[in-house]
Amino acid sequence: MDEVFEQEQAHLAEVYAKLEGIRDELTAGLESGHEGAAQDLIDMSEEIRLNFNSSDETMETLAAIETLNSIIDAYNQYHDIKLDKLRRTVLLLRQPYFAKVVLKTAAGRAPRDVYIGSAGMTDADYVSLVVDWRSPIAETYYNQQMGEMSYLVDGRPRTVELLQRRQFDIVRDQLRGYFDTTVAIEDSLLLAALKADHTEKLRAITATIQREQNVVVRHEDVPVLLVSGIAGSGKTSVMLQRIAYLFYRMRATLDPAQVFLFTPNQMFVRYIDTVLPTLGESNPQTVTWDAFMASLGLADRNSGADGDPSELERLEERVADLVLETGDLREIKIDGVRLLSTAQIKNAIDKFKRVPAGPRLAALVEDELHEKLERRFDALSKDDEIQEDMLGLDVEDQLAYFGSTIAPYDEEETRKLARIYAEKRFARAHDDIDSAAWLRIDRIGMRLLDRGDLTAAEWLYTKLLVAGGQAKQVRFVMVDEVQDYTKVQLMVLARYFSKAHFLLLGDENQAIFENSASFDELRAVFSAVHGDVAECSLTTSYRSSPEITRLFASLLDADVAMNLSSVRRAGTEPEMHDCADRDGYLSTLNAVIDRALDEDGLSSIIVQRKETAHWLKKQLGDRVRLLDRTDSLPAKGVVLLTLALAKGLEFDHVIVADADGQDYPDTPLARRRLYTAISRAMHRITLIAQGGLSPLLQR
């Protein structure tokens, strides 16, 4: 009989029962509270008499409505707090916790047991049942060392002694096992997780975050953090845990709309879209580069991502001498009504002649234009046509504009209401001022470059140089697979999100596209706009077996390869097949697919070119599924996809079906591409060539 197991099972049962009680109490309270709130609001609303016959009666009516609205807000706040606690409770009922640390906090005090889970929860007496994995005290678990250590609480260090670090395998209220661990290589939960097959969705690694990963997740907030990690080191998972950590630490101030996540393609977006929700957090604004440009209305232009960065640098040089002309300006007009003329805008610019063109001048001009617009609204309030439009509003529109019906009793009251009407009807003009719609960016950019057209990147960069960053509310930007971005793309992102802090993750050895920026260029771009670039490295592979890790490491420089390692158990040696002709090639490939279909998990056939993928699909038939960007990954079977689409994904078995010298010659780019293709594999790798294996495999 295992007494420790019995004690931990008893504790789990107690915690689980309390969680069930919290769930039931919250559910009942929300239901009865909703019914009670609804009845209270009905009773109060019936007591309000809508009376707009005089000014005093109108003010009294509006005050009563405002009181009702404040009560509704209070009910909603109470409801949201309870709903958030219910959400955390339901999350914990799947797995109440995954770890425990025993901490000695001071001499003479009994050691303290701290149970760590995906969310925090206290009981009715405010005694902690589970602490959130993102809380400061939980860092004692992720440090993966025993003895004395410290962690920060509100910036102050607290020193404790870690006496025990215990991991649990728990499903709901059942303890299936426990492990007392000290260092990463003995991390039993990690090793158990690594035995599992691929899943169609990326899973959270909360319980198995390793020490080097934890450094990234809990890194201090810096303007730019560059994370360089080998294939399979968990860069994407760490990025998502970092986002969850930021949401936790800045719960009161950080909204998901203030976080942007750039991903390689739409398939990858769907691959990661359940991680944060399983941690009880909302997904941030998740976009690809193309979707980002489309959101700015630039989808119909040539992207310019592969353009010459010297053109953007030329824009930087020449904008210093730019003098805005009347022809560079556009009037502000809404619904056919001119609100600000180009002459008025030029007058605002001329007021600041000593200020050079750029974001500072634009900010000064915008303030001036907002004031001019307010004066324009004053003038419109006296306009007969505007007054007639207002007086002709139906009841529904009157309520939308004024919150009540209107019946102005004299000319002064009519002007006051017309002022409100004009301000709300043309409110978008303020947005046009803030978005620099008063500037003709194409004309300015073409003047600066002495050209007749601009790419999307050049147009946007011109706007950023002249008017400043346009995403001032965005606080964090995460860029995954950053090694595939060109210098032009990085220059645009660095300036567009000028107020945001960046997390950049990538592997320079997985740069599979021509013209992508080096990490030295990346550092230079972000240092110029955001200051120093902090860096972290991830050198352990959690994806691939030691045999696969050795194979892709052989494609790297010796000084890099010697620092790489895998924590997985020994697996299967790589298979390589060199076929003499097409018939032998297809026969071998079909035999490999037959075996893959008999295995559990998901296998992928990876090729470089779309043409090769489509040709293979015709030869292999319905036994394989050809994937494109609109697809989601299945849980099992055999899929066929290009290397560009496979980036960032992982598979139980990878079949590199074009491992020949033509597709993978002995060049730096081909070496990076082969490294990327091989490193998608978790358990098994097969390389097949026709007419000679790549010389990169014969080193």
XYZ file of C-alpha atoms in Angstrom:
699
model
C 0.000 0.000 0.000
C 1.352 3.422 -1.017
C 0.519 5.770 1.864
C 1.608 8.848 -0.103
C -0.691 7.880 -2.960
C -3.609 7.401 -0.569
C -2.961 10.751 1.116
C -2.740 12.591 -2.198
C -5.881 10.857 -3.505
C -7.746 11.886 -0.352
C -6.572 15.489 -0.763
C -7.616 15.449 -4.423
C -11.073 14.137 -3.523
C -11.480 16.897 -0.933
C -10.420 19.647 -3.357
C -12.607 18.220 -6.110
C -15.658 18.147 -3.834
C -15.055 21.780 -2.910
C -14.749 22.707 -6.577
C -18.034 20.962 -7.318
C -19.635 22.863 -4.451
C -18.283 26.175 -5.785
C -19.580 25.314 -9.252
C -23.060 24.425 -7.989
C -23.257 27.510 -5.776
C -22.167 29.818 -8.608
C -24.554 28.233 -11.093
C -27.508 28.532 -8.739
C -26.532 32.065 -7.768
C -26.222 33.184 -11.365
C -29.605 31.706 -12.264
C -31.466 33.203 -9.296
C -29.514 36.442 -9.560
C -30.396 36.743 -13.235
C -34.077 36.233 -12.502
C -33.999 38.659 -9.577
C -32.089 41.271 -11.542
C -34.466 40.958 -14.465
C -37.503 41.506 -12.218
C -35.867 44.448 -10.426
C -35.060 46.108 -13.737
C -38.599 45.552 -14.997
C -40.041 47.103 -11.825
C -37.690 50.078 -11.997
C -38.231 50.674 -15.697
C -41.986 50.705 -15.166
C -41.556 53.409 -12.530
C -39.821 55.712 -15.008
C -42.214 58.106 -16.705
C -40.959 59.366 -20.051
C -41.791 63.067 -19.931
C -40.107 65.514 -22.291
C -42.689 68.308 -22.140
C -40.383 70.802 -20.430
C -36.707 71.264 -19.788
C -36.995 70.314 -16.091
C -39.107 67.237 -16.841
C -36.687 66.200 -19.589
C -33.721 66.449 -17.201
C -35.602 64.452 -14.567
C -36.455 61.748 -17.081
C -32.874 61.536 -18.351
C -31.568 61.342 -14.762
C -33.917 58.431 -14.036
C -32.731 56.632 -17.176
C -29.094 57.226 -16.177
C -29.764 55.787 -12.709
C -31.294 52.695 -14.291
C -28.276 52.348 -16.593
C -25.861 52.536 -13.642
C -27.784 49.772 -11.864
C -27.653 47.643 -15.006
C -23.860 48.216 -15.152
C -23.529 47.102 -11.521
C -25.530 43.930 -12.198
C -23.371 43.219 -15.260
C -20.142 43.692 -13.288
C -21.349 41.338 -10.552
C -22.441 38.832 -13.203
C -19.075 39.017 -15.003
C -17.100 38.424 -11.786
C -19.174 35.375 -10.912
C -19.032 34.091 -14.474
C -15.230 34.374 -14.506
C -15.005 32.376 -11.282
C -17.341 29.740 -12.750
C -15.146 29.563 -15.861
C -12.063 28.939 -13.713
C -13.916 26.332 -11.657
C -15.043 24.403 -14.737
C -11.467 24.531 -16.048
C -10.117 23.075 -12.805
C -12.729 20.320 -12.679
C -11.006 18.746 -15.693
C -7.731 18.641 -13.761
C -7.672 20.415 -10.382
C -3.892 20.698 -10.336
C -0.782 19.128 -11.839
C 1.947 19.822 -9.292
C 2.768 20.494 -5.669
C 5.706 22.188 -4.002
C 6.495 22.030 -0.316
C 8.052 25.292 0.822
C 9.671 26.312 4.076
C 9.103 30.045 4.368
C 10.723 30.845 7.725
C 12.492 29.202 10.624
C 10.088 27.805 13.167
C 7.179 27.663 10.755
C 5.750 24.440 9.394
C 6.405 23.817 5.681
C 3.610 24.914 3.364
C 2.019 22.723 0.688
C 1.243 24.681 -2.506
C -0.799 22.976 -5.229
C -0.389 24.440 -8.717
C -2.990 24.311 -11.492
C -4.190 26.001 -14.669
C -6.127 28.598 -12.657
C -6.270 29.857 -9.096
C -9.115 29.156 -6.659
C -9.889 29.801 -2.982
C -12.598 28.271 -0.801
C -15.379 30.059 1.095
C -12.889 31.071 3.819
C -10.484 32.499 1.203
C -8.018 29.691 1.834
C -6.097 28.781 -1.309
C -7.121 25.482 -2.874
C -5.022 25.873 -6.017
C -2.620 28.619 -7.116
C -2.439 29.758 -10.706
C 0.642 28.509 -12.585
C 1.411 32.138 -13.447
C 1.500 33.341 -9.837
C 4.918 34.337 -8.438
C 5.061 31.454 -5.961
C 4.580 28.910 -8.780
C 7.984 29.871 -10.132
C 9.485 27.670 -7.424
C 8.102 24.699 -9.367
C 9.354 25.824 -12.773
C 12.879 26.645 -11.552
C 13.475 22.867 -11.392
C 15.957 23.006 -8.562
C 15.809 22.130 -4.894
C 16.895 24.094 -1.845
C 16.915 27.822 -1.206
C 15.567 30.117 -3.906
C 13.706 33.395 -4.263
C 10.891 34.804 -6.329
C 9.502 38.321 -6.752
C 6.200 39.562 -5.348
C 5.363 43.144 -6.342
C 9.020 43.687 -7.114
C 10.266 42.438 -3.745
C 12.191 39.171 -3.372
C 10.874 36.421 -1.123
C 13.274 33.677 -0.112
C 12.034 30.141 0.527
C 13.457 26.646 0.728
C 11.982 24.115 -1.698
C 11.735 20.827 0.155
C 9.722 18.830 -2.357
C 8.655 19.108 -6.016
C 5.890 16.682 -6.877
C 4.075 16.143 -10.198
C 0.692 14.509 -10.638
C -1.074 12.600 -13.385
C -4.700 13.555 -12.676
C -7.935 13.249 -14.617
C -10.840 14.976 -12.833
C -10.979 13.436 -9.325
C -8.767 10.426 -10.063
C -5.059 10.365 -9.221
C -3.351 8.077 -11.709
C 0.194 8.628 -10.515
C 2.656 11.001 -8.870
C 6.353 11.689 -9.334
C 8.850 13.472 -7.110
C 11.299 15.205 -9.458
C 14.191 17.588 -9.195
C 15.755 18.318 -12.588
C 14.462 18.625 -16.139
C 15.882 15.372 -17.511
C 13.915 13.473 -14.857
C 10.694 15.361 -15.570
C 8.236 12.465 -15.600
C 5.265 14.499 -16.799
C 7.313 15.783 -19.717
C 8.524 12.339 -20.719
C 4.997 10.958 -20.465
C 3.694 13.772 -22.628
C 6.404 13.201 -25.231
C 5.327 9.584 -25.656
C 1.958 10.735 -26.944
C 1.205 10.881 -30.642
C 0.611 14.055 -32.604
C -2.762 15.777 -32.150
C -4.575 17.882 -34.720
C -4.400 20.870 -32.343
C -1.388 22.209 -30.472
C -1.652 21.462 -26.766
C -0.742 23.689 -23.834
C 2.526 22.737 -22.100
C 1.640 24.368 -18.777
C 2.481 21.327 -16.632
C 5.739 20.605 -18.466
C 7.315 24.022 -19.032
C 11.054 23.503 -18.725
C 13.536 25.839 -17.105
C 14.866 27.427 -20.303
C 11.298 27.849 -21.539
C 10.224 29.366 -18.233
C 12.872 32.070 -18.665
C 11.015 33.217 -21.790
C 7.508 32.848 -20.353
C 8.313 34.945 -17.258
C 10.860 37.278 -18.846
C 10.689 40.872 -17.684
C 8.746 43.195 -19.954
C 11.218 44.625 -22.475
C 10.749 46.546 -25.745
C 11.980 43.628 -27.878
C 12.690 40.014 -26.911
C 14.220 37.757 -29.576
C 13.900 34.029 -28.884
C 16.151 31.832 -31.007
C 15.262 28.163 -30.724
C 16.092 24.981 -32.574
C 13.380 22.997 -34.314
C 11.062 21.355 -31.796
C 12.195 23.461 -28.838
C 8.649 24.623 -28.157
C 8.911 28.203 -29.442
C 5.253 28.459 -30.418
C 4.053 26.836 -27.198
C 6.252 29.138 -25.151
C 4.902 32.145 -27.036
C 1.308 31.181 -26.202
C 2.202 30.560 -22.542
C 3.885 33.978 -22.540
C 0.676 35.569 -23.813
C -1.317 33.795 -21.086
C 1.229 34.994 -18.519
C 0.904 38.602 -19.700
C -2.898 38.407 -19.539
C -2.634 37.150 -15.955
C -0.116 39.738 -14.772
C -1.976 42.606 -16.462
C -5.510 41.333 -15.922
C -6.950 44.748 -15.108
C -5.342 46.637 -17.980
C -4.549 44.298 -20.884
C -7.252 43.390 -23.378
C -6.881 40.672 -26.075
C -7.500 43.376 -28.686
C -4.231 44.996 -27.574
C -2.165 41.926 -28.492
C -1.301 40.973 -32.077
C 0.011 37.544 -33.055
C 1.523 37.074 -36.521
C 1.513 33.475 -37.788
C 2.775 31.837 -41.015
C -0.581 30.849 -42.563
C -4.245 30.142 -41.863
C -3.649 26.425 -41.267
C -1.262 27.350 -38.479
C -3.842 29.767 -37.043
C -6.306 26.875 -36.719
C -3.581 24.598 -35.314
C -2.974 26.877 -32.311
C -6.443 28.348 -31.784
C -7.441 26.162 -28.805
C -4.347 26.602 -26.623
C -5.248 29.877 -24.912
C -8.947 29.002 -24.468
C -7.911 25.801 -22.640
C -5.941 28.066 -20.294
C -9.033 30.172 -19.710
C -7.812 33.066 -21.874
C -9.128 34.634 -25.072
C -7.129 34.502 -28.275
C -5.391 37.754 -29.284
C -5.706 39.367 -32.709
C -4.222 36.524 -34.789
C -3.255 37.422 -38.356
C -0.992 36.480 -41.219
C 1.035 39.132 -43.020
C -1.397 39.063 -45.966
C -4.432 39.394 -43.685
C -2.771 42.304 -41.882
C -2.164 44.167 -45.138
C -5.708 43.391 -46.311
C -7.117 44.870 -43.081
C -5.435 48.154 -44.047
C -7.100 48.141 -47.468
C -3.903 47.176 -49.277
C -4.869 43.721 -50.546
C -5.156 44.838 -54.180
C -1.635 46.248 -54.330
C 1.591 44.410 -54.930
C 2.633 43.467 -51.383
C 6.216 44.602 -51.790
C 7.305 42.205 -49.031
C 10.144 40.974 -51.266
C 11.019 44.498 -52.362
C 14.262 46.370 -51.955
C 14.659 47.624 -48.357
C 16.889 50.418 -49.679
C 13.735 52.008 -51.101
C 12.304 52.271 -47.594
C 15.625 53.619 -46.382
C 15.487 56.206 -49.196
C 12.050 57.252 -47.964
C 13.537 57.763 -44.487
C 16.306 59.951 -45.870
C 14.081 62.108 -48.070
C 11.173 62.625 -45.687
C 13.434 64.875 -43.596
C 13.353 67.479 -46.397
C 9.690 66.972 -47.279
C 7.496 70.072 -47.484
C 3.814 69.233 -47.684
C 2.009 70.923 -50.589
C -1.684 71.549 -51.100
C -1.661 68.757 -53.675
C -0.531 66.354 -50.926
C -3.729 66.986 -48.990
C -7.259 65.595 -49.167
C -10.399 67.301 -47.864
C -12.408 65.663 -45.076
C -15.862 64.863 -46.416
C -18.624 62.688 -44.907
C -21.865 61.772 -46.700
C -21.155 64.402 -49.348
C -20.742 67.190 -46.781
C -17.348 68.907 -46.813
C -16.204 69.371 -43.245
C -12.608 70.522 -43.749
C -11.189 71.866 -47.014
C -7.642 71.342 -48.242
C -7.059 75.061 -47.718
C -8.008 74.739 -44.048
C -5.707 71.747 -43.675
C -2.847 73.642 -45.371
C -3.394 76.570 -43.004
C -3.086 74.187 -40.059
C 0.196 72.846 -41.470
C 1.583 76.331 -42.136
C 0.978 77.201 -38.504
C 3.894 74.878 -37.650
C 6.357 75.789 -40.410
C 9.369 75.268 -38.182
C 8.413 71.659 -37.464
C 9.753 69.212 -40.106
C 7.413 66.739 -41.782
C 6.901 63.625 -39.692
C 4.852 62.184 -36.829
C 5.358 65.236 -34.566
C 4.055 67.629 -37.209
C 1.169 65.271 -37.978
C 0.208 65.137 -34.286
C 0.221 68.946 -34.034
C -1.822 69.285 -37.211
C -4.304 66.644 -36.034
C -4.935 68.585 -32.815
C -5.517 71.725 -34.870
C -7.866 69.889 -37.249
C -9.908 68.472 -34.368
C -10.431 72.024 -33.109
C -11.386 73.218 -36.588
C -13.816 70.325 -36.878
C -15.493 71.265 -33.599
C -15.920 74.823 -34.886
C -17.342 73.378 -38.087
C -19.928 71.478 -36.028
C -20.846 74.780 -34.354
C -21.419 76.302 -37.777
C -23.452 73.328 -38.969
C -25.762 73.638 -35.965
C -27.036 76.879 -37.520
C -27.386 75.372 -41.004
C -31.030 75.207 -42.141
C -30.527 71.951 -44.028
C -28.918 70.230 -41.030
C -31.714 71.448 -38.759
C -34.365 70.201 -41.195
C -32.651 66.799 -41.410
C -32.631 66.595 -37.621
C -36.263 67.598 -37.227
C -37.220 65.028 -39.856
C -35.741 62.089 -37.911
C -38.163 59.313 -37.039
C -38.579 58.223 -33.407
C -36.059 55.371 -33.673
C -33.364 57.670 -35.077
C -34.132 60.326 -32.465
C -33.551 57.749 -29.721
C -30.299 56.677 -31.405
C -28.970 60.252 -31.608
C -30.327 61.764 -28.403
C -31.447 58.894 -26.144
C -34.995 60.247 -26.245
C -37.498 61.872 -28.561
C -37.031 65.601 -29.176
C -39.362 68.579 -29.427
C -37.256 71.783 -29.392
C -39.278 74.710 -28.093
C -37.178 77.620 -29.419
C -34.367 78.473 -31.807
C -31.647 78.123 -29.174
C -32.824 74.621 -28.210
C -32.945 73.704 -31.915
C -29.308 74.801 -32.378
C -28.191 72.830 -29.313
C -29.821 69.660 -30.605
C -28.539 70.292 -34.142
C -25.020 70.574 -32.688
C -25.385 67.147 -31.076
C -26.844 65.765 -34.301
C -24.005 67.122 -36.461
C -21.343 65.890 -34.045
C -22.733 62.354 -33.990
C -23.625 62.185 -37.676
C -20.147 63.249 -38.757
C -18.209 61.675 -35.863
C -16.232 59.598 -38.345
C -14.450 62.773 -39.405
C -12.484 62.684 -36.151
C -11.392 59.129 -37.031
C -10.359 60.337 -40.496
C -8.186 62.994 -38.886
C -6.555 60.466 -36.540
C -5.942 57.992 -39.384
C -4.290 60.700 -41.519
C -6.955 60.394 -44.215
C -6.246 64.082 -44.921
C -2.925 63.089 -46.497
C -2.568 61.771 -50.063
C 0.025 59.146 -49.225
C 0.429 57.874 -52.799
C 1.341 61.316 -54.099
C 3.765 61.958 -51.240
C 5.487 58.569 -51.606
C 5.795 58.844 -55.383
C 7.305 62.339 -55.018
C 9.848 61.058 -52.520
C 10.856 58.040 -54.646
C 10.525 59.716 -58.060
C 8.317 56.830 -59.180
C 4.881 56.404 -60.687
C 3.581 53.803 -58.238
C 4.059 52.353 -54.751
C 3.906 48.830 -53.415
C 1.720 48.193 -50.374
C 4.796 48.139 -48.125
C 6.127 51.413 -49.566
C 2.721 53.099 -49.247
C 2.375 52.041 -45.622
C 5.958 52.985 -44.773
C 5.454 56.426 -46.277
C 2.384 56.901 -44.118
C 4.275 55.770 -41.020
C 7.144 58.181 -41.697
C 4.850 61.129 -42.331
C 1.991 60.449 -39.904
C 3.434 58.034 -37.316
C 2.331 54.653 -36.009
C -1.332 53.884 -36.488
C -1.773 51.227 -33.778
C -1.192 53.214 -30.623
C -3.551 51.009 -28.620
C -1.578 47.801 -29.379
C 0.726 46.922 -26.470
C 2.267 43.594 -27.510
C 3.124 42.055 -30.878
C 4.230 38.428 -31.204
C 5.854 37.263 -34.453
C 6.265 33.507 -34.892
C 8.621 32.034 -37.514
C 10.296 35.443 -37.701
C 13.195 34.015 -39.730
C 10.880 33.929 -42.770
C 10.196 37.681 -42.737
C 12.017 39.979 -45.120
C 13.754 43.124 -43.996
C 10.959 45.143 -45.633
C 8.309 43.354 -43.575
C 10.268 43.814 -40.348
C 10.812 47.514 -41.037
C 7.075 47.981 -41.583
C 6.057 46.062 -38.447
C 8.616 47.816 -36.241
C 7.283 51.240 -37.243
C 3.589 50.410 -37.523
C 3.503 49.094 -33.944
C 5.828 51.814 -32.691
C 4.380 51.843 -29.148
C 4.198 48.047 -28.721
C 6.619 45.595 -27.156
C 7.701 42.730 -29.423
C 8.318 39.026 -28.892
C 10.114 37.594 -31.937
C 10.547 33.828 -32.206
C 12.392 31.883 -34.837
C 15.197 29.615 -35.952
C 17.635 31.127 -38.421
C 18.363 27.631 -39.718
C 14.715 27.294 -40.802
C 14.795 30.306 -43.129
C 13.446 28.502 -46.207
C 12.655 31.507 -48.414
C 14.903 33.687 -50.529
C 15.415 37.258 -49.319
C 14.454 36.620 -45.699
C 16.243 38.860 -43.213
C 19.173 37.611 -41.163
C 18.973 37.920 -37.405
C 21.668 40.605 -37.582
C 19.411 42.629 -39.881
C 16.484 41.948 -37.545
C 18.447 43.277 -34.562
C 19.409 46.406 -36.502
C 15.826 47.117 -37.605
C 14.303 46.814 -34.144
C 17.176 48.509 -32.333
C 16.712 51.561 -34.565
C 13.021 51.914 -33.648
C 12.596 50.257 -30.242
C 16.018 50.281 -28.595
C 18.001 47.308 -27.311
C 16.975 43.762 -28.272
C 17.060 41.251 -25.408
C 17.685 37.614 -26.375
C 16.993 34.084 -25.136
C 17.972 30.710 -26.614
C 16.187 27.355 -26.630
C 18.558 24.491 -27.449
C 16.631 21.354 -26.436
C 14.349 19.450 -28.813
C 11.129 18.188 -27.253
C 9.623 17.151 -30.576
C 12.037 14.797 -32.278
C 13.646 11.561 -31.175
C 17.427 11.560 -30.594
C 17.933 9.820 -33.952
C 15.955 12.467 -35.862
C 17.597 15.255 -33.878
C 21.054 13.938 -34.793
C 20.057 13.828 -38.465
C 18.853 17.427 -38.713
C 21.679 18.614 -36.435
C 24.155 17.146 -38.953
C 22.972 19.825 -41.383
C 24.070 22.637 -39.072
C 27.447 24.158 -38.379
C 29.423 22.034 -35.930
C 29.541 24.721 -33.222
C 25.749 25.023 -33.319
C 25.034 21.305 -33.544
C 27.148 20.449 -30.507
C 24.781 22.448 -28.246
C 21.629 20.671 -29.395
C 19.999 17.820 -27.515
C 16.812 15.782 -27.342
C 15.083 14.608 -24.166
C 13.025 11.933 -25.884
C 13.650 8.224 -25.467
C 15.599 6.407 -28.172
C 13.477 5.665 -31.235
C 13.800 4.446 -34.816
C 16.762 5.150 -37.060
C 16.022 7.284 -40.160
C 15.217 5.395 -43.379
C 16.707 6.476 -46.716
C 15.690 5.077 -50.097
C 17.482 5.866 -53.344
C 15.353 4.635 -56.265
C 16.748 4.077 -59.750
C 13.632 4.989 -61.762
C 10.072 6.317 -61.476
C 8.464 2.893 -61.089
C 10.804 1.970 -58.258
C 10.235 5.377 -56.666
C 6.439 5.064 -56.687
C 6.607 1.452 -55.519
C 8.796 2.421 -52.564
C 6.623 5.423 -51.710
C 3.445 3.310 -51.814
C 5.019 0.711 -49.545
C 5.979 3.407 -47.028
C 2.435 4.813 -47.169
C 0.928 1.335 -46.637
C 2.939 0.979 -43.466
C 2.081 4.512 -42.343
C -1.643 3.829 -42.758
C -1.299 0.826 -40.470
C 0.340 2.961 -37.776
C -1.365 5.220 -35.263
C -0.989 8.950 -35.534
C -0.529 11.340 -38.447
C 2.022 10.938 -41.230
C 2.943 13.635 -43.725
C 4.517 13.587 -47.160
C 6.476 16.822 -47.523
C 7.709 18.213 -50.830
C 9.031 21.623 -51.802
C 7.047 22.475 -54.926
C 3.278 22.668 -55.421
C 3.707 20.996 -58.808
C 5.325 17.971 -57.146
C 2.518 17.802 -54.589
C -0.198 17.800 -57.261
C 1.639 15.195 -59.353
C 2.031 12.909 -56.339
C -1.632 13.316 -55.459
C -2.569 11.960 -58.905
C -0.243 8.989 -58.472
C -1.269 8.131 -54.899
C -5.023 8.660 -55.135
C -7.394 8.876 -52.189
C -5.060 7.203 -49.732
C -3.464 10.581 -49.075
C -5.079 13.961 -48.513
C -3.578 17.000 -50.251
C -3.666 19.988 -47.874
C -3.831 23.674 -48.712
C -3.919 26.812 -46.571
C -7.660 26.576 -45.981
C -7.475 23.096 -44.406
C -7.094 21.979 -40.816
C -4.865 19.110 -39.751
C -6.580 15.728 -39.234
C -5.779 13.600 -36.205
C -4.504 10.627 -38.197
C -3.912 9.298 -41.692
C -1.458 10.444 -44.349
C -1.402 14.020 -45.630
C 0.522 15.596 -48.492
C 1.689 19.207 -48.274
C 4.414 21.619 -49.289
C 7.319 22.533 -47.027
C 6.090 26.134 -46.775
C 2.781 24.905 -45.359
C 4.417 22.372 -43.038
C 6.447 25.023 -41.222
C 5.667 25.155 -37.520
C 3.738 21.863 -37.595
C 4.736 18.426 -36.336
C 3.879 14.880 -37.375
C 4.440 11.405 -35.995
C 6.045 10.287 -39.245
C 7.505 12.521 -41.963
C 8.191 11.270 -45.485
C 10.466 13.624 -47.418
C 9.457 12.530 -50.914
C 11.870 14.712 -52.909
C 15.130 14.061 -51.037
C 17.209 14.166 -54.216
C 20.094 16.343 -55.330
C 17.942 18.432 -57.651
C 15.548 19.575 -54.938
C 18.169 19.641 -52.198
C 21.541 20.557 -53.709
C 24.518 21.381 -51.518
C 23.627 25.039 -50.928
C 22.918 26.984 -47.717
C 19.257 27.508 -48.678
C 18.684 23.837 -49.516
C 20.396 22.828 -46.272
C 17.987 25.018 -44.290
C 15.035 23.594 -46.185
C 16.064 19.990 -45.571
C 16.704 20.767 -41.895
C 13.179 22.191 -41.671
C 11.543 19.241 -43.441
C 13.295 16.584 -41.324
C 12.644 18.415 -38.053
C 8.851 18.217 -38.536
C 9.111 14.532 -37.506
C 8.484 13.319 -33.972
C 9.025 9.531 -34.078
C 9.957 8.422 -37.583
C 11.610 9.957 -40.660
C 11.778 8.460 -44.164
C 13.648 10.104 -47.045
C 13.009 8.944 -50.621
C 14.852 10.054 -53.748
C 14.855 9.165 -57.412
C 18.249 9.180 -59.132
C 20.439 9.894 -56.135
C 19.977 11.144 -52.586
C 20.826 14.748 -51.823
C 24.553 15.308 -51.243
C 23.502 16.903 -47.936
C 22.571 13.402 -46.737
C 25.894 11.923 -47.774
C 28.159 14.088 -45.632
